Amino acid sequence: MSKKSSNFVAVLEEKQHIGQLFDRIASTYDGLNHGLSLNIDRRWRRKTVSLMAPAKHVLDVAIGTADLTIEMLRQGKVEQVTGIDLSDQMMAIGQGKVERMKDLANEQVQFVHANAQAMPFEDASFDGVTCAFGCRNFSNLDEGLREMYRVLKPGGQVTILEFSYPTRRYIRVLYDFYFTHVLPTIGRIVSRDKTAYTYLNKSVKSFCWGEAFAQHLHDAGFKEESFETLTFGIATIYTAIK
Ligand SMILES: C[S@@+](CC[C@H](N)C(=O)[O-])C[C@H]1O[C@@H](n2cnc3c(N)ncnc32)[C@H](O)[C@@H]1O
């Protein structure tokens, strides 16, 4: 088996137990995210929310520790958020953070343990759907995107933030070095988890981005797909309409 296909199989295996993987690293997730990205991830989430159409009730898929949800509430883009995730530990940290936001007393955030690929919601339940750094972890991307489409109301917007792979060659060299050597080493030491941060690198490389991801949105039924790259193409924001 080639290195590329054995990586792909290894990533797929990790995805079968993705909730447990994030349970293990939940307590160090936020600190490592902000530290390893030099806080750029915060800017990416701010930008993502700024591209969202205001929506009354939003579904935040793979809510994790609720950073995107909190940014939506901060920017006043939503009245109510339902977040789903497979990791209870990630959501417990997110819940604590939401509860500590005193000025959000009137806002409502509900955390639900659920799989993005088989959501426990009626068709057309939400005015908007978001997902930050979640899609790459689905064992079947198309199933997840079809579910997002199903639970969104007609005319509603899906907004997705995901890692992508830089197109410029010299940026790729730096990126590869950072994601292959620096990030897994620091991630392993801080989180004390051997595999989680090598999984991050492998999962980004084996995932689609740009036009290819937009095509998956289209195939799931969405229209008006568009995308905007961030920070040399390290991340991309996708939007589309039902
Ligand atoms: C990298 S974290 C992102 C969390 C958060 N959205 C953020 O911006 O920091 C990915 C999250 O996706 C969740 N996840 C992965 N696959 C999932 C699935 N099929 N259904 C629901 N949640 C999933 C994981 O448990 C994890 O909390």
PDB file of N, CA and C and ligand atoms in Angstrom, residues 15 18-19 22-23 29-30 33 41 45 60-68 84-87 90-91 114-117 131-139 161 163 200, ligand 1:
ATOM      1  N   LYS A  15     -11.332   8.317  12.531  1.00  0.00           N
ATOM      2  CA  LYS A  15     -12.639   8.972  12.447  1.00  0.00           C
ATOM      3  C   LYS A  15     -13.755   8.115  13.052  1.00  0.00           C
ATOM      4  N   ILE A  18     -13.886   9.269  16.718  1.00  0.00           N
ATOM      5  CA  ILE A  18     -13.512  10.675  16.801  1.00  0.00           C
ATOM      6  C   ILE A  18     -13.966  11.329  18.124  1.00  0.00           C
ATOM      7  N   GLY A  19     -15.132  10.894  18.623  1.00  0.00           N
ATOM      8  CA  GLY A  19     -15.627  11.460  19.890  1.00  0.00           C
ATOM      9  C   GLY A  19     -14.659  11.187  21.022  1.00  0.00           C
ATOM     10  N   PHE A  22     -11.479  13.368  20.784  1.00  0.00           N
ATOM     11  CA  PHE A  22     -11.645  14.736  21.292  1.00  0.00           C
ATOM     12  C   PHE A  22     -11.934  14.751  22.792  1.00  0.00           C
ATOM     13  N   ASP A  23     -12.561  13.703  23.314  1.00  0.00           N
ATOM     14  CA  ASP A  23     -12.731  13.614  24.778  1.00  0.00           C
ATOM     15  C   ASP A  23     -11.357  13.652  25.455  1.00  0.00           C
ATOM     16  N   TYR A  29      -7.532  21.489  24.614  1.00  0.00           N
ATOM     17  CA  TYR A  29      -7.865  21.857  23.226  1.00  0.00           C
ATOM     18  C   TYR A  29      -7.786  23.373  22.979  1.00  0.00           C
ATOM     19  N   ASP A  30      -8.467  24.150  23.811  1.00  0.00           N
ATOM     20  CA  ASP A  30      -8.522  25.606  23.558  1.00  0.00           C
ATOM     21  C   ASP A  30      -7.134  26.236  23.638  1.00  0.00           C
ATOM     22  N   ASN A  33      -5.066  25.234  20.675  1.00  0.00           N
ATOM     23  CA  ASN A  33      -5.584  25.896  19.467  1.00  0.00           C
ATOM     24  C   ASN A  33      -5.067  27.313  19.358  1.00  0.00           C
ATOM     25  N   ASP A  41      -6.604  31.552  14.939  1.00  0.00           N
ATOM     26  CA  ASP A  41      -7.900  30.858  14.864  1.00  0.00           C
ATOM     27  C   ASP A  41      -9.034  31.754  15.350  1.00  0.00           C
ATOM     28  N   ARG A  45     -12.419  32.748  13.164  1.00  0.00           N
ATOM     29  CA  ARG A  45     -13.819  32.583  13.594  1.00  0.00           C
ATOM     30  C   ARG A  45     -14.575  33.907  13.507  1.00  0.00           C
ATOM     31  N   ASP A  60     -25.074  24.778  15.304  1.00  0.00           N
ATOM     32  CA  ASP A  60     -23.611  24.771  15.193  1.00  0.00           C
ATOM     33  C   ASP A  60     -23.151  23.312  15.244  1.00  0.00           C
ATOM     34  N   VAL A  61     -22.809  22.790  14.088  1.00  0.00           N
ATOM     35  CA  VAL A  61     -22.431  21.378  13.974  1.00  0.00           C
ATOM     36  C   VAL A  61     -20.987  21.208  14.434  1.00  0.00           C
ATOM     37  N   ALA A  62     -20.733  20.173  15.260  1.00  0.00           N
ATOM     38  CA  ALA A  62     -19.401  19.951  15.841  1.00  0.00           C
ATOM     39  C   ALA A  62     -19.010  21.173  16.677  1.00  0.00           C
ATOM     40  N   ILE A  63     -19.885  21.542  17.573  1.00  0.00           N
ATOM     41  CA  ILE A  63     -19.726  22.767  18.373  1.00  0.00           C
ATOM     42  C   ILE A  63     -18.459  22.740  19.228  1.00  0.00           C
ATOM     43  N   GLY A  64     -18.017  21.548  19.635  1.00  0.00           N
ATOM     44  CA  GLY A  64     -16.789  21.429  20.435  1.00  0.00           C
ATOM     45  C   GLY A  64     -16.851  22.279  21.683  1.00  0.00           C
ATOM     46  N   THR A  65     -15.848  23.128  21.882  1.00  0.00           N
ATOM     47  CA  THR A  65     -15.795  23.964  23.087  1.00  0.00           C
ATOM     48  C   THR A  65     -16.478  25.320  22.859  1.00  0.00           C
ATOM     49  N   ALA A  66     -17.303  25.392  21.850  1.00  0.00           N
ATOM     50  CA  ALA A  66     -18.253  26.507  21.631  1.00  0.00           C
ATOM     51  C   ALA A  66     -17.636  27.842  21.202  1.00  0.00           C
ATOM     52  N   ASP A  67     -16.409  27.844  20.708  1.00  0.00           N
ATOM     53  CA  ASP A  67     -15.807  29.131  20.325  1.00  0.00           C
ATOM     54  C   ASP A  67     -16.576  29.836  19.200  1.00  0.00           C
ATOM     55  N   LEU A  68     -17.043  29.075  18.222  1.00  0.00           N
ATOM     56  CA  LEU A  68     -17.767  29.728  17.117  1.00  0.00           C
ATOM     57  C   LEU A  68     -19.125  30.238  17.615  1.00  0.00           C
ATOM     58  N   ILE A  84     -24.300  20.570  18.265  1.00  0.00           N
ATOM     59  CA  ILE A  84     -24.188  19.106  18.396  1.00  0.00           C
ATOM     60  C   ILE A  84     -22.720  18.699  18.319  1.00  0.00           C
ATOM     61  N   ASP A  85     -22.410  17.607  18.996  1.00  0.00           N
ATOM     62  CA  ASP A  85     -21.038  17.089  18.966  1.00  0.00           C
ATOM     63  C   ASP A  85     -21.051  15.644  19.463  1.00  0.00           C
ATOM     64  N   LEU A  86     -19.998  14.904  19.103  1.00  0.00           N
ATOM     65  CA  LEU A  86     -19.863  13.525  19.591  1.00  0.00           C
ATOM     66  C   LEU A  86     -19.007  13.456  20.846  1.00  0.00           C
ATOM     67  N   SER A  87     -18.389  14.586  21.232  1.00  0.00           N
ATOM     68  CA  SER A  87     -17.529  14.574  22.419  1.00  0.00           C
ATOM     69  C   SER A  87     -18.194  15.326  23.565  1.00  0.00           C
ATOM     70  N   MET A  90     -15.709  17.877  25.266  1.00  0.00           N
ATOM     71  CA  MET A  90     -15.574  19.156  24.544  1.00  0.00           C
ATOM     72  C   MET A  90     -16.787  20.032  24.862  1.00  0.00           C
ATOM     73  N   MET A  91     -17.992  19.450  24.815  1.00  0.00           N
ATOM     74  CA  MET A  91     -19.202  20.244  25.057  1.00  0.00           C
ATOM     75  C   MET A  91     -19.277  20.727  26.505  1.00  0.00           C
ATOM     76  N   ALA A 114     -24.882  14.383  19.530  1.00  0.00           N
ATOM     77  CA  ALA A 114     -25.465  13.820  18.300  1.00  0.00           C
ATOM     78  C   ALA A 114     -24.416  13.755  17.201  1.00  0.00           C
ATOM     79  N   ASN A 115     -24.665  12.835  16.269  1.00  0.00           N
ATOM     80  CA  ASN A 115     -23.771  12.654  15.128  1.00  0.00           C
ATOM     81  C   ASN A 115     -24.235  13.535  13.970  1.00  0.00           C
ATOM     82  N   ALA A 116     -23.312  14.305  13.414  1.00  0.00           N
ATOM     83  CA  ALA A 116     -23.635  15.199  12.292  1.00  0.00           C
ATOM     84  C   ALA A 116     -24.150  14.420  11.091  1.00  0.00           C
ATOM     85  N   GLN A 117     -23.834  13.147  11.032  1.00  0.00           N
ATOM     86  CA  GLN A 117     -24.221  12.357   9.864  1.00  0.00           C
ATOM     87  C   GLN A 117     -25.597  11.698  10.026  1.00  0.00           C
ATOM     88  N   CYS A 131     -20.434  25.308  10.882  1.00  0.00           N
ATOM     89  CA  CYS A 131     -19.549  24.212  11.281  1.00  0.00           C
ATOM     90  C   CYS A 131     -18.105  24.695  11.160  1.00  0.00           C
ATOM     91  N   ALA A 132     -17.373  24.725  12.277  1.00  0.00           N
ATOM     92  CA  ALA A 132     -15.968  25.154  12.239  1.00  0.00           C
ATOM     93  C   ALA A 132     -15.072  23.963  12.550  1.00  0.00           C
ATOM     94  N   PHE A 133     -14.214  23.627  11.631  1.00  0.00           N
ATOM     95  CA  PHE A 133     -13.225  22.557  11.792  1.00  0.00           C
ATOM     96  C   PHE A 133     -13.858  21.217  12.163  1.00  0.00           C
ATOM     97  N   GLY A 134     -15.088  21.009  11.681  1.00  0.00           N
ATOM     98  CA  GLY A 134     -15.792  19.753  11.997  1.00  0.00           C
ATOM     99  C   GLY A 134     -15.848  18.824  10.795  1.00  0.00           C
ATOM    100  N   CYS A 135     -16.129  19.366   9.614  1.00  0.00           N
ATOM    101  CA  CYS A 135     -16.405  18.532   8.420  1.00  0.00           C
ATOM    102  C   CYS A 135     -15.279  17.552   8.108  1.00  0.00           C
ATOM    103  N   ARG A 136     -14.041  18.008   8.312  1.00  0.00           N
ATOM    104  CA  ARG A 136     -12.855  17.189   8.009  1.00  0.00           C
ATOM    105  C   ARG A 136     -12.861  15.905   8.836  1.00  0.00           C
ATOM    106  N   ASN A 137     -13.576  15.926   9.953  1.00  0.00           N
ATOM    107  CA  ASN A 137     -13.577  14.773  10.847  1.00  0.00           C
ATOM    108  C   ASN A 137     -14.707  13.781  10.565  1.00  0.00           C
ATOM    109  N   PHE A 138     -15.637  14.149   9.689  1.00  0.00           N
ATOM    110  CA  PHE A 138     -16.747  13.226   9.421  1.00  0.00           C
ATOM    111  C   PHE A 138     -16.201  11.988   8.710  1.00  0.00           C
ATOM    112  N   SER A 139     -16.738  10.814   9.071  1.00  0.00           N
ATOM    113  CA  SER A 139     -16.288   9.615   8.359  1.00  0.00           C
ATOM    114  C   SER A 139     -16.878   9.602   6.950  1.00  0.00           C
ATOM    115  N   LEU A 161     -16.181  26.723   8.233  1.00  0.00           N
ATOM    116  CA  LEU A 161     -14.761  27.099   8.326  1.00  0.00           C
ATOM    117  C   LEU A 161     -13.962  25.798   8.424  1.00  0.00           C
ATOM    118  N   PHE A 163      -9.884  23.793   7.639  1.00  0.00           N
ATOM    119  CA  PHE A 163      -8.497  23.863   7.181  1.00  0.00           C
ATOM    120  C   PHE A 163      -8.426  23.550   5.694  1.00  0.00           C
ATOM    121  N   LEU A 200      -4.339  15.373  13.154  1.00  0.00           N
ATOM    122  CA  LEU A 200      -4.689  16.687  12.595  1.00  0.00           C
ATOM    123  C   LEU A 200      -3.983  16.890  11.251  1.00  0.00           C
TER     124      LEU A 200
HETATM  125  C1  LIG B   1     -11.537  20.428  15.756  1.00  0.00           C
HETATM  126  S1  LIG B   1     -12.946  20.335  16.783  1.00  0.00           S
HETATM  127  C2  LIG B   1     -13.790  21.840  16.377  1.00  0.00           C
HETATM  128  C3  LIG B   1     -14.646  22.353  17.511  1.00  0.00           C
HETATM  129  C4  LIG B   1     -15.198  23.755  17.326  1.00  0.00           C
HETATM  130  N1  LIG B   1     -16.187  23.819  16.287  1.00  0.00           N
HETATM  131  C5  LIG B   1     -14.097  24.785  17.102  1.00  0.00           C
HETATM  132  O1  LIG B   1     -14.250  25.624  16.220  1.00  0.00           O
HETATM  133  O2  LIG B   1     -13.117  24.776  17.842  1.00  0.00           O
HETATM  134  C6  LIG B   1     -13.892  19.127  15.947  1.00  0.00           C
HETATM  135  C7  LIG B   1     -15.131  18.666  16.702  1.00  0.00           C
HETATM  136  O3  LIG B   1     -15.932  17.904  15.803  1.00  0.00           O
HETATM  137  C8  LIG B   1     -16.577  16.883  16.538  1.00  0.00           C
HETATM  138  N2  LIG B   1     -17.046  15.882  15.589  1.00  0.00           N
HETATM  139  C9  LIG B   1     -16.299  15.163  14.737  1.00  0.00           C
HETATM  140  N3  LIG B   1     -17.075  14.362  13.995  1.00  0.00           N
HETATM  141  C10 LIG B   1     -18.344  14.589  14.367  1.00  0.00           C
HETATM  142  C11 LIG B   1     -19.607  14.076  13.956  1.00  0.00           C
HETATM  143  N4  LIG B   1     -19.715  13.144  13.017  1.00  0.00           N
HETATM  144  N5  LIG B   1     -20.724  14.548  14.565  1.00  0.00           N
HETATM  145  C12 LIG B   1     -20.629  15.487  15.537  1.00  0.00           C
HETATM  146  N6  LIG B   1     -19.460  16.014  15.973  1.00  0.00           N
HETATM  147  C13 LIG B   1     -18.338  15.571  15.395  1.00  0.00           C
HETATM  148  C14 LIG B   1     -15.483  16.437  17.496  1.00  0.00           C
HETATM  149  O4  LIG B   1     -15.972  15.697  18.582  1.00  0.00           O
HETATM  150  C15 LIG B   1     -14.846  17.772  17.896  1.00  0.00           C
HETATM  151  O5  LIG B   1     -15.427  18.319  19.047  1.00  0.00           O
END
